[in-house]
Amino acid sequence: MLGVSYSDFEEQSLNSYYQSETISNNRYVLYYYDSSDEASKEIQKEILKFFKDFELLDFYLLDTSTLELEVSNFGLYSEPVIYIISSNRVYEEYKGITAISEFIVEYSNIEFDYDLFEAQHISSYEEILAIENESYILYYYLDSCPHCIASKPYMLPWAFTKSAEDIYFMEGSTVPNADQKPTELIILNSGTPILVLMSNGKFANEFYSGKKDVLNYIDEVGDGDIIAKELLLDYDEFDEFSIDYFDTLTISDNLHFEYFYSPYCSHCEAIKQELLLFLDGLVNIDFYLIDTSTADGVSKISSFRGTPSLFIVNDNEVVAEYVGSLDIPNFIENYINGEIDLSIYE
């Protein structure tokens, strides 16, 4: 353990504030340090030893001494800092050596009980129906329910990895007028534990009741995003924009996007919903999808190497390209935020 260094964490080491602050929709730990700073050097051994055995949450490291022009969205700081990120926002922060040492102690001794999620507990039906979130979970349970007790060692560690805004808890015996359930929540009569998918205060026609179904759902979602199935987009909804051949450069002389994917590609699957939602909302720019597992011919784009790949094409030439499950979401975010201007091609 004496030899632990930053080089042991290459997979977790990032190279920009933007990547660090948008890398996941789940809850994760983010450590900002300055490798040339005395405070960062002083805490280095302690924090790296902690990360070496840490498995509760994903974690990422960023050496801010390598960044000159970029600025963090989380504000200024002059010492090492640990952020707990939830829904791409700061949920907790530990700034400086003393606070980081407290974080290490706290997160080394976490016990999974419902009080760990106190801020996510809902005490009335009205509260759960007032939440404005495209997809979220209501987990309805009873402390005395044997199946709830049996599910607890699996449900709570999984819930801890999700953003706080994505999962809410309700202990049925503490709800005022518990028998007077509103129409949207009649499904709660199906027994406990029950995991209910909601969307902006409405039941999303998806629930999992009993230990077996709840645990199956947890295994199915894993570290993916929580999205109600009725809200999921699929490629077949974009048939009119699908091309069944590789020779795509001459589809149009106008500015357009060409997205190459495969339904068998795990990286494509990881960004599928974000990519399709982006394309679905595009205005004034055409786009085309090419399923590489069925397309005929060979790509005329010389830089094409695999999926997922997003090419911006104008006048039959590629003017920009984004490859992989990190670059493509970064492009989408920048484009939506107005940081990429394609008007020069119009």
Coordinates of N, CA and C in Angstrom, one line a residue, residues 26 68 98 147 177 183 205 257 281:
N26 N -25.1 9.6 -12.5 CA -25.2 9.0 -11.2 C -24.5 9.8 -10.1
E68 N -5.2 25.5 -17.6 CA -4.8 26.9 -17.5 C -6.0 27.8 -17.9
T98 N -8.4 19.1 6.4 CA -9.2 18.6 7.5 C -10.5 18.0 7.1
H147 N -40.3 -9.0 3.4 CA -39.7 -8.9 2.0 C -38.9 -7.6 1.8
N177 N -53.1 9.4 6.5 CA -54.3 8.9 5.7 C -53.7 7.9 4.6
T183 N -55.5 8.6 -7.2 CA -55.6 7.7 -8.3 C -54.2 7.3 -8.9
N205 N -46.6 3.8 -15.7 CA -47.0 2.5 -16.1 C -46.0 1.4 -16.0
F257 N -26.0 15.9 -40.1 CA -25.3 15.0 -39.2 C -25.5 13.6 -39.7
G281 N -34.8 16.5 -31.1 CA -35.1 17.9 -30.9 C -34.4 18.8 -31.8

